[in-house]
CSV table of C-alpha atoms in Angstrom, one decimal:
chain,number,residue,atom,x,y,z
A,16,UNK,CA,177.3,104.1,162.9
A,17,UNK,CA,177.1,107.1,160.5
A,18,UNK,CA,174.7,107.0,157.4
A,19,UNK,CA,177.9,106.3,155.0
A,20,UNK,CA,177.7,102.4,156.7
A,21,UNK,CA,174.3,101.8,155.8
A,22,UNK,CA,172.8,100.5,152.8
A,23,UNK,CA,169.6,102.5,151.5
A,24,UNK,CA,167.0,101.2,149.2
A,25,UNK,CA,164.6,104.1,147.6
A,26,UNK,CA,161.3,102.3,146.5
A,27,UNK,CA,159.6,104.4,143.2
A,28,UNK,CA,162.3,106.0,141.1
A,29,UNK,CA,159.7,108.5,139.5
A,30,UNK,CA,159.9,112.4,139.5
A,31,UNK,CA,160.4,112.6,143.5
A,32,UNK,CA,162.2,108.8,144.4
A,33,UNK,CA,164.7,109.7,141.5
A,34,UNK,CA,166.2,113.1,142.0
A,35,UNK,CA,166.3,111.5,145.6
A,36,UNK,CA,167.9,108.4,144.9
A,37,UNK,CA,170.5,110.2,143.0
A,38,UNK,CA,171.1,112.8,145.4
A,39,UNK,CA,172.3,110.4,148.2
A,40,UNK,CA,174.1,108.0,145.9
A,41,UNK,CA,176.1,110.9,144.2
A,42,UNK,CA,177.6,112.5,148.1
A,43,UNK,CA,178.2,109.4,149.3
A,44,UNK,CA,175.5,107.1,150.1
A,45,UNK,CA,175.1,103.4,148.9
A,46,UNK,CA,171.9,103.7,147.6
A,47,UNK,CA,170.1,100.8,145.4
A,48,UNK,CA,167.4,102.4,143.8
A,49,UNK,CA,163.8,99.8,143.1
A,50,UNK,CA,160.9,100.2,140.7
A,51,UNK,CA,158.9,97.6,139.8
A,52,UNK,CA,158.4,98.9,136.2
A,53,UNK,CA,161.2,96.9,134.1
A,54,UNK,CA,161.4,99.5,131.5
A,55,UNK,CA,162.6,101.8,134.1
A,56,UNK,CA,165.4,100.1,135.9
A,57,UNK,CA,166.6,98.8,132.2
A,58,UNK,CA,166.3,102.8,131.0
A,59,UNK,CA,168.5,103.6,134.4
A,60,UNK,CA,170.7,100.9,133.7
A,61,UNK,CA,171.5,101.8,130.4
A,62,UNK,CA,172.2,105.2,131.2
A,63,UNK,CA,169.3,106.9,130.4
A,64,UNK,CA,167.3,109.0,133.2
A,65,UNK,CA,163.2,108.9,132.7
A,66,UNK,CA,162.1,112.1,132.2
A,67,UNK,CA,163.9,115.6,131.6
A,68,UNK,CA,164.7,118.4,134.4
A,69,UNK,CA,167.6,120.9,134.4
A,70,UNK,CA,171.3,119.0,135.9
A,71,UNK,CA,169.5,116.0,136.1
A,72,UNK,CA,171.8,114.1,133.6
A,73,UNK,CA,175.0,115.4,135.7
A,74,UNK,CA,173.8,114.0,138.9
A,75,UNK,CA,172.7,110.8,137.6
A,76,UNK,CA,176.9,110.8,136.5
A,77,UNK,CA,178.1,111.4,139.8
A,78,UNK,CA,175.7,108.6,141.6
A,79,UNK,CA,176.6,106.1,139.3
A,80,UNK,CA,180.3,107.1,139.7
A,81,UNK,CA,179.6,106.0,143.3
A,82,UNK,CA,177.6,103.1,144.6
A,83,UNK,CA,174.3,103.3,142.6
A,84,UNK,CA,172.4,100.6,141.5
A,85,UNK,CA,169.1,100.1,139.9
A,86,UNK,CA,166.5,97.0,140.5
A,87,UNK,CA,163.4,95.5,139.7
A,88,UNK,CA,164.2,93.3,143.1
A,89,UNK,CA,163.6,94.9,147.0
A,90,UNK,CA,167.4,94.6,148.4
A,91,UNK,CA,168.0,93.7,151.9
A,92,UNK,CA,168.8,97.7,153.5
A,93,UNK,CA,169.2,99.4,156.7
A,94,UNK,CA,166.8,102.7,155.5
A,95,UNK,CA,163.6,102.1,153.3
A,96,UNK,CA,162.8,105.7,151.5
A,97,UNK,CA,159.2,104.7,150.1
A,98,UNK,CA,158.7,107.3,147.7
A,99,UNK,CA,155.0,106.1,145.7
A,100,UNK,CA,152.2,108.0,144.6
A,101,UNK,CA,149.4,109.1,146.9
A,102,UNK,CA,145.9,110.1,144.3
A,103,UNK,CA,142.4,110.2,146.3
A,104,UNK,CA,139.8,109.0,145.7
A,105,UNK,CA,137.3,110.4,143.4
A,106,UNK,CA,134.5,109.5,145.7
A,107,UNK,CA,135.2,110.3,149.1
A,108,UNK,CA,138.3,112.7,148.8
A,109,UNK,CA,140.6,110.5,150.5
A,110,UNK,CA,144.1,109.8,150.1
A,111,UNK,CA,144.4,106.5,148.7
A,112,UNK,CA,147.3,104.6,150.5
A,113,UNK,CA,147.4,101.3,148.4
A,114,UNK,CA,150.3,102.8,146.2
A,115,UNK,CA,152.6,102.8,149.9
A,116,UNK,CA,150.8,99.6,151.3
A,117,UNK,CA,152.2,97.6,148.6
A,118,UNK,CA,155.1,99.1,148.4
A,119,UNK,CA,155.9,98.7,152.7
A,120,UNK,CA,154.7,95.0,152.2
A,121,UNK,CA,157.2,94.4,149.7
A,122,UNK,CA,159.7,96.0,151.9
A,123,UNK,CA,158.4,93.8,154.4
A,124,UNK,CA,159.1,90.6,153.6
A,125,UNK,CA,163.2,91.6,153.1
A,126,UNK,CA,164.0,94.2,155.6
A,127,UNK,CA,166.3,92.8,158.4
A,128,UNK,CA,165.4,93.5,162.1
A,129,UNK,CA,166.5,97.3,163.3
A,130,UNK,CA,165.8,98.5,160.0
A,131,UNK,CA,163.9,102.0,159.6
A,132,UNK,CA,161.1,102.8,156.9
A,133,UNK,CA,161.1,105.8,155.7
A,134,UNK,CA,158.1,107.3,153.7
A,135,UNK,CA,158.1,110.4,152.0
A,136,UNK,CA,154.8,110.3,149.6
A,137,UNK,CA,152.4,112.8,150.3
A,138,UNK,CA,149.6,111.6,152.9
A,139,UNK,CA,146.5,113.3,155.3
A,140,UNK,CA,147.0,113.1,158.7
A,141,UNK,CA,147.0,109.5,160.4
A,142,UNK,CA,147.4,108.0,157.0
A,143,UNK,CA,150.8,106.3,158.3
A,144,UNK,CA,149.1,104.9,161.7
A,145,UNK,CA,145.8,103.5,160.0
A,146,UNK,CA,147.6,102.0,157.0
A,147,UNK,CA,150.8,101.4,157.7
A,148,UNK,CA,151.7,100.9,161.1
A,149,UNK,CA,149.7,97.7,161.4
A,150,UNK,CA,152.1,96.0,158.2
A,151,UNK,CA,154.5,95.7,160.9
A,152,UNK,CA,153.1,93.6,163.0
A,153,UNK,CA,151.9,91.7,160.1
A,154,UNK,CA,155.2,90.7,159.5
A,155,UNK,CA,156.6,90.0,163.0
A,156,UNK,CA,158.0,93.1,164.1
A,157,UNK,CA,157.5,95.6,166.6
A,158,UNK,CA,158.0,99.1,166.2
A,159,UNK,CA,160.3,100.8,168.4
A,160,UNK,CA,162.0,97.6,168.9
A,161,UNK,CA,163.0,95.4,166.2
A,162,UNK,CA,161.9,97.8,163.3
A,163,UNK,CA,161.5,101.9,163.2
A,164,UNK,CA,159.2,104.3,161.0
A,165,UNK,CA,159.5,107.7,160.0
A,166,UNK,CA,157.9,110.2,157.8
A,167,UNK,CA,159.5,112.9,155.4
A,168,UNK,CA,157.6,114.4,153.1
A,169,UNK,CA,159.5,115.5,150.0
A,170,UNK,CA,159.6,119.3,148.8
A,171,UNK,CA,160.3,119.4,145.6
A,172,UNK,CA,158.8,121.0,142.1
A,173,UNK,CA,159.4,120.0,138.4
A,174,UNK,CA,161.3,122.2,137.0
A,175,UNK,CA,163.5,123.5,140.0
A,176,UNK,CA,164.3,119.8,141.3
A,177,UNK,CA,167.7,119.7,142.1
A,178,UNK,CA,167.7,123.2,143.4
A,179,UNK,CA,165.2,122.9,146.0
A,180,UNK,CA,166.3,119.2,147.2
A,181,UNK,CA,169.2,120.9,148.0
A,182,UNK,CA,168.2,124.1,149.4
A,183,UNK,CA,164.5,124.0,150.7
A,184,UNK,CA,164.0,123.0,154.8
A,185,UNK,CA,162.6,119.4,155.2
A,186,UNK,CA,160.3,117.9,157.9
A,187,UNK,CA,161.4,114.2,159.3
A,188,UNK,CA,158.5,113.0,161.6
A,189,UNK,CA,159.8,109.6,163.5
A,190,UNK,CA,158.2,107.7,166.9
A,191,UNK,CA,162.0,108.3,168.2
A,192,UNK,CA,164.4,110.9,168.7
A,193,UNK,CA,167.0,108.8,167.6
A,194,UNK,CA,165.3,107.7,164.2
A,195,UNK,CA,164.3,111.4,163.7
A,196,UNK,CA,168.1,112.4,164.2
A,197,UNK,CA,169.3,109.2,162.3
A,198,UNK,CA,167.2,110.3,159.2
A,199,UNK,CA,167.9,114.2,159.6
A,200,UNK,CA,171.4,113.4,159.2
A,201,UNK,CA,170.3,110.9,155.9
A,202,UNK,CA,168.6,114.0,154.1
A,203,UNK,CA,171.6,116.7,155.6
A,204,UNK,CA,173.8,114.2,152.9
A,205,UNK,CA,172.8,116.6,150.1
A,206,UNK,CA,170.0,119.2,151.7
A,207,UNK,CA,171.0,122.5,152.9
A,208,UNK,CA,168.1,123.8,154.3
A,209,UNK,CA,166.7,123.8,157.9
A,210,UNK,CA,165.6,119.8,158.8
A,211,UNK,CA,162.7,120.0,161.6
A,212,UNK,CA,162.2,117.4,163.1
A,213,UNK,CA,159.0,116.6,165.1
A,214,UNK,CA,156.1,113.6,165.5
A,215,UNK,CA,154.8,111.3,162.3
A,216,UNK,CA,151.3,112.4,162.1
A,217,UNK,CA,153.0,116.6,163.1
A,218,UNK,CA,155.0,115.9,159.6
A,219,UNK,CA,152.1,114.4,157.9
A,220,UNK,CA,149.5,117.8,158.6
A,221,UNK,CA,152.3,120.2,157.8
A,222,UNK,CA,152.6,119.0,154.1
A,223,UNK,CA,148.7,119.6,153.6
A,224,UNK,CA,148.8,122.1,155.0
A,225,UNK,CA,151.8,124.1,153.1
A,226,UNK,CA,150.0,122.9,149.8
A,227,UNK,CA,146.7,123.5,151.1
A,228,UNK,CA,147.4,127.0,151.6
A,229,UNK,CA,149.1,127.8,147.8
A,230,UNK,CA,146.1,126.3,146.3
A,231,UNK,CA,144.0,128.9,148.1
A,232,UNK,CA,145.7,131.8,147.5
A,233,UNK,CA,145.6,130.6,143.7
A,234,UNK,CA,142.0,130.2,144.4
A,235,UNK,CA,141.6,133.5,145.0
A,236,UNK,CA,143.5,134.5,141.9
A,237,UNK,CA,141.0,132.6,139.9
A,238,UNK,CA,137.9,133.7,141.4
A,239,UNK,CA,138.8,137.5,140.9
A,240,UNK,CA,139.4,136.7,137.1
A,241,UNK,CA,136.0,135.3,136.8
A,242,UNK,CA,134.3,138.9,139.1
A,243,UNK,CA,136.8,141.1,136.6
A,244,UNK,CA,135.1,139.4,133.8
A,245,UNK,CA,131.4,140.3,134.4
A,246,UNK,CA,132.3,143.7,135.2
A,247,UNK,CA,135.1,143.7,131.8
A,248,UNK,CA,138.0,144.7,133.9
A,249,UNK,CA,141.7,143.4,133.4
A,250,UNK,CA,142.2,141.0,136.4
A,251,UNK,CA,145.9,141.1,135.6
A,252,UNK,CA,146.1,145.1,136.4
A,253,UNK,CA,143.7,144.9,139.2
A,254,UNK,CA,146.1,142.4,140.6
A,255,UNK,CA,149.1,144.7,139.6
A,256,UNK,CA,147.6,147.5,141.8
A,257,UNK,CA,146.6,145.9,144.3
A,258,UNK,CA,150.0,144.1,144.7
A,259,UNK,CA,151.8,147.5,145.4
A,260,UNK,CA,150.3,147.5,149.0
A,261,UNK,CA,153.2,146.1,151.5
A,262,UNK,CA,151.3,143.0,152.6
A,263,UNK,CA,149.6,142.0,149.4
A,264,UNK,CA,150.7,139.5,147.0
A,265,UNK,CA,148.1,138.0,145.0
A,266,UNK,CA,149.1,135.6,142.4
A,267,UNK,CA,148.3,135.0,138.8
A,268,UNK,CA,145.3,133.2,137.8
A,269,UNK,CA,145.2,130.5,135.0
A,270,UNK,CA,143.4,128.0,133.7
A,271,UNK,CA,143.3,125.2,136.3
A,272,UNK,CA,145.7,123.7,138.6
A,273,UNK,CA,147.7,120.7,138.2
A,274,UNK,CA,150.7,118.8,139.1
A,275,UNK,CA,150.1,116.3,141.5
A,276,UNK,CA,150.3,117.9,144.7
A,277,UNK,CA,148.4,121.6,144.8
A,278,UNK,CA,145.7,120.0,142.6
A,279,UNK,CA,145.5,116.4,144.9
A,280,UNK,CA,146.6,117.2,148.3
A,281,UNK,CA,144.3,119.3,149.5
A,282,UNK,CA,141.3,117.4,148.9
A,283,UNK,CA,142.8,114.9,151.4
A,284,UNK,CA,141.6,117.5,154.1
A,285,UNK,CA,137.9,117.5,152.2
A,286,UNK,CA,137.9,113.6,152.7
A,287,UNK,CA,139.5,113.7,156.3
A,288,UNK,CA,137.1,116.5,157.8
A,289,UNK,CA,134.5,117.0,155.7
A,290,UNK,CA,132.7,120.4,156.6
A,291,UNK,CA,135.3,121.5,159.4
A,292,UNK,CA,137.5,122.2,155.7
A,293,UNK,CA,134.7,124.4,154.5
A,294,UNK,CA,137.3,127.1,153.1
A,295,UNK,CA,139.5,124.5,151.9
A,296,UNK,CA,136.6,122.5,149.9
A,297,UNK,CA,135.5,126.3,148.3
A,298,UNK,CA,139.0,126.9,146.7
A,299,UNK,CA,139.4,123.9,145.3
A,300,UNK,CA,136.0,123.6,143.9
A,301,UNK,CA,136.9,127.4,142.8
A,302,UNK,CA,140.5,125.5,141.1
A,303,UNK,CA,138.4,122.5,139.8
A,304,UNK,CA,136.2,124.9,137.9
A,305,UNK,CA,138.9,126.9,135.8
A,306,UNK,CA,139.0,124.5,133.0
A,307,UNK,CA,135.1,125.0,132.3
A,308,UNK,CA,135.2,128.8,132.8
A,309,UNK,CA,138.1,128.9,130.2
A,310,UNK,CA,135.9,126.3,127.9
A,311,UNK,CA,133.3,129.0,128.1
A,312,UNK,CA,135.7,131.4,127.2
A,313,UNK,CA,136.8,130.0,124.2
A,314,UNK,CA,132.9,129.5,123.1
A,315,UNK,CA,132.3,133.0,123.6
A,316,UNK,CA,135.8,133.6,121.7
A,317,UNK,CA,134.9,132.0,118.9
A,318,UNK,CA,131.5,133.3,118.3
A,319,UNK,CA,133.3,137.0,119.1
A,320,UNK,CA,135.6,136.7,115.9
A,321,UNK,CA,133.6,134.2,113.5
A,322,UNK,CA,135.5,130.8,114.2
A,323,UNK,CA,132.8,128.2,113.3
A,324,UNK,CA,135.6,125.1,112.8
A,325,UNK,CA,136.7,123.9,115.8
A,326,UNK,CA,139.9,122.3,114.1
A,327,UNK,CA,141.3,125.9,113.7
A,328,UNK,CA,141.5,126.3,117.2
A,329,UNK,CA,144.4,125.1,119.0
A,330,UNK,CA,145.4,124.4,122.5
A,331,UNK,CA,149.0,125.7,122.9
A,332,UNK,CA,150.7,123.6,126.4
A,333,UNK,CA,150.0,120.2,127.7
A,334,UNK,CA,152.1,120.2,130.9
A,335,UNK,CA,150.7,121.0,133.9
A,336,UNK,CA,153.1,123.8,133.9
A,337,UNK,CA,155.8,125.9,132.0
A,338,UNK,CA,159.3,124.4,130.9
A,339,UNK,CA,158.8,120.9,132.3
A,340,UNK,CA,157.6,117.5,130.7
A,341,UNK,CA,155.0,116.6,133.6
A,342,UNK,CA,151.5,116.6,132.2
A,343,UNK,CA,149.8,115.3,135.9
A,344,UNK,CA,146.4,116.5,136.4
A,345,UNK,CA,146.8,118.8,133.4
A,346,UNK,CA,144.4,122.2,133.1
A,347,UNK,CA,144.8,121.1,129.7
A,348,UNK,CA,143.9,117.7,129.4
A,349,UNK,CA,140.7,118.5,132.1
A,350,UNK,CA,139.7,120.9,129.9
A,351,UNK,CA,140.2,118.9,126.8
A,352,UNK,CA,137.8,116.2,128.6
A,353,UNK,CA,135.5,119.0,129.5
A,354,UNK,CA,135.1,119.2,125.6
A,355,UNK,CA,134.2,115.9,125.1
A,356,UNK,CA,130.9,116.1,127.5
A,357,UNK,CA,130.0,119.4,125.1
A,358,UNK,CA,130.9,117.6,122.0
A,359,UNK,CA,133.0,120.0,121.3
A,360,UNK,CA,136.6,118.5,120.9
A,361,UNK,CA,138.7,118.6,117.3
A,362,UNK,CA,140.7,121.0,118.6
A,363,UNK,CA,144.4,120.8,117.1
A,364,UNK,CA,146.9,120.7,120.5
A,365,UNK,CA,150.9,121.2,120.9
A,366,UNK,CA,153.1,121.2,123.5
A,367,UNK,CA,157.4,121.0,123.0
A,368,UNK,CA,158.2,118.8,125.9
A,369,UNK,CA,155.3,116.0,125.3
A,370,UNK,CA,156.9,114.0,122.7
A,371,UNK,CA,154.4,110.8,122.8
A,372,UNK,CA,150.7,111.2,121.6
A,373,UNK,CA,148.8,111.6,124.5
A,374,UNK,CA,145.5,113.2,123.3
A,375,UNK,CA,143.5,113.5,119.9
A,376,UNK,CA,144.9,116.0,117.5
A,377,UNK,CA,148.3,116.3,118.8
A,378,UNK,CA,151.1,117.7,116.7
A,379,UNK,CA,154.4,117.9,117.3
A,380,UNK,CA,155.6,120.9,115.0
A,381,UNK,CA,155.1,124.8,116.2
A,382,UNK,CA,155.0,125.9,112.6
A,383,UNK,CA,152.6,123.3,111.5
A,384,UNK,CA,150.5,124.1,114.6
A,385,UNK,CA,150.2,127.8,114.3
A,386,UNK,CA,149.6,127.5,110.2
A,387,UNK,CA,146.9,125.0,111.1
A,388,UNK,CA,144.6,127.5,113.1
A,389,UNK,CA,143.1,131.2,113.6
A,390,UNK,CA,142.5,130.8,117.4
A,391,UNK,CA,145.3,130.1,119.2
A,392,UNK,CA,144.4,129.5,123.3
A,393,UNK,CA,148.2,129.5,125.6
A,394,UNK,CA,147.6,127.2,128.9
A,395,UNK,CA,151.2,127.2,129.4
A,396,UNK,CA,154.1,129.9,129.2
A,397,UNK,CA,156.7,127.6,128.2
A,398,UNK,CA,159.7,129.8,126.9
A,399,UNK,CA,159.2,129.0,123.2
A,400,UNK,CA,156.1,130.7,122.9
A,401,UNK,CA,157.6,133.9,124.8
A,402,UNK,CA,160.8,134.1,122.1
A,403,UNK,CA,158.4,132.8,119.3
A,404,UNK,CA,155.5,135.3,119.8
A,405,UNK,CA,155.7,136.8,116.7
A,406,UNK,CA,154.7,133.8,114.6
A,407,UNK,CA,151.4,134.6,116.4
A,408,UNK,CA,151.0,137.8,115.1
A,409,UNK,CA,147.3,137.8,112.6
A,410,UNK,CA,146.0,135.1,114.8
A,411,UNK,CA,143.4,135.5,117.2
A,412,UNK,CA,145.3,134.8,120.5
A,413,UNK,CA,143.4,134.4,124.1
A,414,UNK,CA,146.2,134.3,126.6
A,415,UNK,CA,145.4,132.9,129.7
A,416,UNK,CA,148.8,133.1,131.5
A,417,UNK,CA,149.9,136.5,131.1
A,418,UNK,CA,152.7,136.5,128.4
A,419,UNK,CA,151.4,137.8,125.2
A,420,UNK,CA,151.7,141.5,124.9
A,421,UNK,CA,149.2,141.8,122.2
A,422,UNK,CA,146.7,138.9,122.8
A,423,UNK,CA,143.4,140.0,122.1
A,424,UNK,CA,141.7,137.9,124.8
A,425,UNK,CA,143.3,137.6,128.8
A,426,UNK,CA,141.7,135.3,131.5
């Protein structure tokens, strides 16, 4: 039976179950498409996707041109794609499953015998065999038998979406070569890039890992801003120079990472392994700090050019990065609640694509904002800033991604 026979339900129509959902409904696949948040499915139903990223009005056309449908209800399907949140824990650094476990259970309790669960959120390794494995038998069936799992992490960024669902390789993990083939041939619906296939827990460590591995090499970015600093060098050309060697290519350093996957995924090693993720636990903690080293900065700033009011500084960018409405794990709202321990905050903040109030001293106007203050601190390089640099000329800019030619302050 090909993948155009079966009925598919995607649980968690957020930034990744959406574009997902969408995807299979709009080449071909009868896709229902669940969140429990009411608001949601009523938006979806009404026409109206949930949050903005390039061409995804267009697809959301073409799926519901097809056979997509939105619920608040789990439908009885042949393929589960569970596609919740996975935060850690604060504490001990670990992924923290609930978010899937209640999600699976709820699956659970409809899902007809021979039917294949699918999860794609973002776990550590064994995550799937200590927390979800055991549901099944919970609920009667066996694995292999009567009922099939599979893992396949998604791939995707805000901002560049629909390109690299489409485009970027994909990993399906599955107990079964026929399950793993079964599901390869789900995602080759829409994706274009290589589909591995190998073991659950195989798929699992590679997604860690890939993430694991950007957030060090932005560590490293970040720690040679803070050495270029006490020696007053420009991090930006050391990293210029240095990048002209053939097997260099350090990135840019900023002012924290977020989103919820370089920033959140690889403490899930930290909490798994504990010292045996010594480097790993030293660039994060090197990540983690960037919002206090740029607090500092802006102290030092405003003592530098005689900015005693801290409402005439503003905080330029509120996403977690450029062109894209996703505020996640913000550098700017960490370092906004880095202000409040110094008693520090009054700062004046705007951001274009953050409509709702989601911090003190928000505004919603550019020209308001920039009349409003003499320090102006940019956390993100959305595009407006780059073609409205001008209106920042007499202010006392400190730059901290690299796009204002004449900022008096850099990272």
């Amino acid at each position: 039976m090909s993948v155009f026979d079966k009925k598919v339900g995607v649980i968690g129509l957020g930034y990744i179950g959406l574009p997902t959902a969408l995807s299979l409904a709009a080449n071909g696949v009868d896709v229902t498409g669940v969140d429990i948040k009411e608001e949601t499915v009523a938006s979806l139903r009404a026409g109206k996707v949930t949050f903005k990223e390039d061409g995804l009005d267009g697809l959301f056309a073409a799926a519901v041109a097809k056979k997509m449908t939105f619920s608040t209800e789990y439908p009885v399907a042949d393929i589960y794609v569970v596609t919740m949140p996975t935060p850690y824990d604060e504490m001990t650094k670990k992924v923290d499953a609930s978010f899937i476990v209640r999600a699976v259970d709820s699956v659970l309790d409809v899902m007809p015998k021979g039917a294949v669960v699918v999860v794609e959120s973002t776990v550590s390794p064994g995550t799937i065999d200590e927390h979800v494995r055991p549901l099944f038998a919970r609920h009667g069936f066996t694995l292999g038998a009567d009922a099939h799992l599979a893992h396949a992490p998604e791939r995707i960024i805000p901002g560049n979406m629909l390109y690299e669902l489409e485009h970027n390789a994909r990993t399906v993990g599955a107990d079964e070569p026929e399950i793993a083939e079964l599901i390869r041939e789900l995602y080759g619906t829409f994706c274009k890039g290589e589909i591995v296939t190998t073991d659950i827990r195989t798929a699992e460590m590679t997604k860690i890992v890939e993430n694991t591995f950007r957030s060090i090499n932005i560590a490293y970015a970040n720690e040679l801003a803070k050495l270029c600093r006490v020696k007053g060098m420009d991090v930006q050309e050391v990293i210029r120079i240095a990048n002209k060697h053939p097997r260099v290519n350090i990135l840019s350093p900023g002012p924290g990472v977020g989103g919820h996957c370089i920033s959140v995924d690889p403490w899930f090693l930290v909490g798994d392994f504990g010292s045996l993720a010594e480097l790993t636990f030293a660039a994060v903690s090197v990540n983690a700090s960037m919002p206090e080293f740029v607090l500092e900065r802006i102290s030092g700033i405003k003592e530098k050019y005689g900015i005693k009011d801290n409402s005439r500084v503003g905080l330029y960018g509120l996403t977690y990065k450029e062109d894209v409405d996703d505020i996640r794990e913000s550098p700017t709202l960490q370092l906004l609640d880095c202000m409040k321990h110094h008693l520090a905050s009054g700062v004046k903040v705007y951001d274009p694509f953050v409509k709702d109030d989601v911090c003190d001293g928000q505004m919603h106007d550019f020209d308001e904002f920039v009349n409003a203050v003499d320090l102006v601190v940019i956390l993100v390089g959305h595009t407006e800033i780059k073609q409205r640099m001008s209106a920042l000329e007499g202010k006392t800019v400190f730059d901290t991604r690299n796009v204002c030619p004449f900022a008096q302050e850099k990272l």
